[in-house]
CSV table of C-alpha atoms in Angstrom, one decimal:
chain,number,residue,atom,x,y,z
A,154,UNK,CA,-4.4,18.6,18.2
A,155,UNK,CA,-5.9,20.4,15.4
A,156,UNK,CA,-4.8,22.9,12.7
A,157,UNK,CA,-6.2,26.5,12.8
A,158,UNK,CA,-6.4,26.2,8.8
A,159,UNK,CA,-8.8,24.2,8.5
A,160,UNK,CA,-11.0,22.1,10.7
A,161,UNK,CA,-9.2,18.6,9.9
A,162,UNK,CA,-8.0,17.1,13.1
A,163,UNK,CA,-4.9,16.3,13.3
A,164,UNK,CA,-3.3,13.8,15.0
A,165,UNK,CA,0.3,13.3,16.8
A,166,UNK,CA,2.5,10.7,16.5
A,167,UNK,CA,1.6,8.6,19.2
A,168,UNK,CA,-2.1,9.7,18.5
A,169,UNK,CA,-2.1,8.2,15.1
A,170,UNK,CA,-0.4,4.9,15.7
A,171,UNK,CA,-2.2,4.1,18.6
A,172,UNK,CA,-5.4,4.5,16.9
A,173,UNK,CA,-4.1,2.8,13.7
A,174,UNK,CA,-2.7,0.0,15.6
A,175,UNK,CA,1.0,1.2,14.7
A,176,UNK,CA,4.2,1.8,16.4
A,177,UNK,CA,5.6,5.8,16.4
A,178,UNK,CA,8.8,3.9,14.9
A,179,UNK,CA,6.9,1.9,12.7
A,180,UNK,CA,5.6,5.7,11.2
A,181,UNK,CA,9.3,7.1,11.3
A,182,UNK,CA,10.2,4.2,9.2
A,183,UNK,CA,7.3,5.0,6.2
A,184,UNK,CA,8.4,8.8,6.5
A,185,UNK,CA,12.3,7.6,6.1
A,186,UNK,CA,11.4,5.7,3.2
A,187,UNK,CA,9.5,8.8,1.7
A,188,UNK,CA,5.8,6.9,2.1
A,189,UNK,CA,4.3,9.3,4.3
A,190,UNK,CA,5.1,13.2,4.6
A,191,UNK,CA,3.4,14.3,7.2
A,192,UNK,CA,3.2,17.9,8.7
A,193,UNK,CA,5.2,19.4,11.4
A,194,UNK,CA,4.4,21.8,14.7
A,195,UNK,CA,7.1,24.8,15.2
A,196,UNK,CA,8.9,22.5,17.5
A,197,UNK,CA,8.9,20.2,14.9
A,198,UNK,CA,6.4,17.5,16.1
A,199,UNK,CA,5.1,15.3,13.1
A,200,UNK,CA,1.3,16.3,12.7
A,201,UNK,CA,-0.8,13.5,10.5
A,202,UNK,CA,-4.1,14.9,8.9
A,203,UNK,CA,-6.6,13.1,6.7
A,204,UNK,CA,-3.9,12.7,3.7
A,205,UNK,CA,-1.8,11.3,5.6
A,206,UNK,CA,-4.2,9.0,7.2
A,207,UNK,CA,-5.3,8.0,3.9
A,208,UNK,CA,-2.0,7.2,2.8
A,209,UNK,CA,-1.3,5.1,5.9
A,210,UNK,CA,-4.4,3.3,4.7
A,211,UNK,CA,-3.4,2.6,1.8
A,212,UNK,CA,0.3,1.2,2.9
A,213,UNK,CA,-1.7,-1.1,5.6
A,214,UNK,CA,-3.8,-2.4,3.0
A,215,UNK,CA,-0.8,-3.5,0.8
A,216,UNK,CA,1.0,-4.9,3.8
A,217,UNK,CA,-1.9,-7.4,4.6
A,218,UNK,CA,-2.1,-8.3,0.6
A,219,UNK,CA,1.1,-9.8,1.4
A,220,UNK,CA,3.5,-6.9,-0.3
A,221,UNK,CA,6.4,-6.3,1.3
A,222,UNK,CA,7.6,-2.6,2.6
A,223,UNK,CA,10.0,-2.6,-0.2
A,224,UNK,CA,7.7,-3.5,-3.4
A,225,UNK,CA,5.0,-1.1,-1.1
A,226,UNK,CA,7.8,1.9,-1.2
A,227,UNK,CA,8.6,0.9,-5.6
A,228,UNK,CA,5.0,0.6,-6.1
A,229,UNK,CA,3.7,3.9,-4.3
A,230,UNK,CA,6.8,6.3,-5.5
A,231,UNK,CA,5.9,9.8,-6.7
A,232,UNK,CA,2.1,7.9,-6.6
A,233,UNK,CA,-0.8,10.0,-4.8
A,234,UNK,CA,-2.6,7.5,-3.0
A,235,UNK,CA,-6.1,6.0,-4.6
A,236,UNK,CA,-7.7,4.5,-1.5
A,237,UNK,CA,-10.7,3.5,-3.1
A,238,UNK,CA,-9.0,1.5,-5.4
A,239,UNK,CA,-6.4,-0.1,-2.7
A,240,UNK,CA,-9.6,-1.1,-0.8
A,241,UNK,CA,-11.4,-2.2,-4.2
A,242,UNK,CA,-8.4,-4.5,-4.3
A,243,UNK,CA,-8.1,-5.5,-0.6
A,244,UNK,CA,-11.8,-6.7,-1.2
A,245,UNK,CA,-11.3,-8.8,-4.1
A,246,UNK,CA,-8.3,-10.4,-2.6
A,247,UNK,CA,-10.1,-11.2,0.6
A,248,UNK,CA,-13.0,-12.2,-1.2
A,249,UNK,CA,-11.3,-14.9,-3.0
A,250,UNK,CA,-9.6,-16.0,0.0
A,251,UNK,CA,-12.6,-16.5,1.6
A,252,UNK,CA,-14.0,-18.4,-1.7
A,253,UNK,CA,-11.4,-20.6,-1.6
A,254,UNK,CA,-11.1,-21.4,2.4
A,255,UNK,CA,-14.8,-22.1,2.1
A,256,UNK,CA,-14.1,-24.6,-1.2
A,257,UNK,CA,-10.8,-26.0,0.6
A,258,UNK,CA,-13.1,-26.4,4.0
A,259,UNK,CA,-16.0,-28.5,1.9
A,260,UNK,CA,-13.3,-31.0,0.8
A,261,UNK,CA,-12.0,-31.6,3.8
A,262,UNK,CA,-15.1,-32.0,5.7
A,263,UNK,CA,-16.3,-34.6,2.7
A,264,UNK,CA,-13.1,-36.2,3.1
A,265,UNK,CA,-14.0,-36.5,7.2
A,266,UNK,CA,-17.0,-37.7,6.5
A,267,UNK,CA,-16.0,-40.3,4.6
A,268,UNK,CA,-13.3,-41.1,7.5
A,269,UNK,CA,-16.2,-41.0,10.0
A,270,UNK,CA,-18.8,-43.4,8.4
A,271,UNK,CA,-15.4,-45.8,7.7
A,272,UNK,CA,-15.2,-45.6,3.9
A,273,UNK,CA,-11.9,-44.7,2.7
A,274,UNK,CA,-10.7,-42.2,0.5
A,275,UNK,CA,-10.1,-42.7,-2.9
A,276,UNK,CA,-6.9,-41.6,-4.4
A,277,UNK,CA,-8.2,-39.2,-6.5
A,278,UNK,CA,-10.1,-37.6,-3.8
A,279,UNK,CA,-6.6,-37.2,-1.8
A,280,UNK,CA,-5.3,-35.4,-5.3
A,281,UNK,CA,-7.8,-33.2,-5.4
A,282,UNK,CA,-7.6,-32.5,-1.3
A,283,UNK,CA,-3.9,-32.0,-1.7
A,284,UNK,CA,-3.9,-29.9,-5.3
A,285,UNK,CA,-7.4,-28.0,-4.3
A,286,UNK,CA,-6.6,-27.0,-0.2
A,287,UNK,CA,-3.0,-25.8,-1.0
A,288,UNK,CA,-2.3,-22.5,1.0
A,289,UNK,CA,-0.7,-21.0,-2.0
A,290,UNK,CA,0.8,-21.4,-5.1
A,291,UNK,CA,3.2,-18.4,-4.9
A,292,UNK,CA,4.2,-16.4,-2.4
A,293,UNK,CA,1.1,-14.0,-1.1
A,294,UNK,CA,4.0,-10.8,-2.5
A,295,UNK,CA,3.9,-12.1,-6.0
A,296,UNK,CA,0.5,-12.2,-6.2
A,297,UNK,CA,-0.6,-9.3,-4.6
A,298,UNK,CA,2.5,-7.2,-6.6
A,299,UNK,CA,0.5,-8.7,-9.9
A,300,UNK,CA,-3.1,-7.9,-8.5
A,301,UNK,CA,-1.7,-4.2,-7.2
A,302,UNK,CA,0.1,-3.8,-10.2
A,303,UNK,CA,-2.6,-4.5,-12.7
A,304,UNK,CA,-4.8,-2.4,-11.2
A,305,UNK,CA,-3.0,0.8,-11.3
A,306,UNK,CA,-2.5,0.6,-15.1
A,307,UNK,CA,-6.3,0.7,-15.3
């Protein structure tokens, strides 16, 4: 579909979530909760342009931070969206996941090295294994409320 104002294409429902990897319900629900507004046909079919794509971006990126859809809805209220900086802030998240799998990964791989040539693992070694390849200290929400939060006071 596409709108004869302006040469944005524009996508149905079912257009849209399929090619974002959504459910059509899963879009009614971030309309309902006043996310997402997105355009409607004379017959009153929901229409999603690039506004409404970026905003759908910008919810998806939050989710896989870790918010939930509730802090998502408190946090993005009234808020146009800033892609660039919800993706600036996806990056940096992942980036330190990544940092710390790879760290986490090195001292377990020591510590199976160790187990492999038959030494045995000190006890401070198993501290730091246990302190230093913990998933997370607090709930991936919490900390990506704080990250997300922080940021958009900048």
């Amino acid at each position: 579909m596409s709108d004869k104002r302006n040469h944005d294409p524009l996508l149905s429902a079912a257009e849209c979530a399929d090619r974002l990897g959504l459910t059509v319900r899963a879009l009614r629900v971030y309309e309902d909760r006043g996310l997402i507004a997105p355009r409607r046909t004379e017959k009153n079919w929901r229409l999603y342009g690039g506004a409404e794509i970026a905003r759908l971006t910008e919810i998806l990126a939050l989710k896989r931070l870790g918010l939930s859809l509730t802090r998502i809805t408190i946090l993005l209220a009234g808020a146009a969206p800033d892609l660039g900086q919800t993706l600036t802030i996806q990056q940096s998240a992942l980036v330190d996941l990544r940092d710390r799998v790879e760290h986490s990964l090195s001292l377990i791989g020591a510590a199976l090295q160790k187990i492999s040539s038959g030494q045995a693992v000190s006890i401070n070694e198993l501290i730091t294994l246990a302190k230093e390849t913990k998933m997370t200290d607090l709930s991936p929400d919490t900390v990506a409320w704080r990250r997300y939060s922080a940021a958009r006071q900048i």
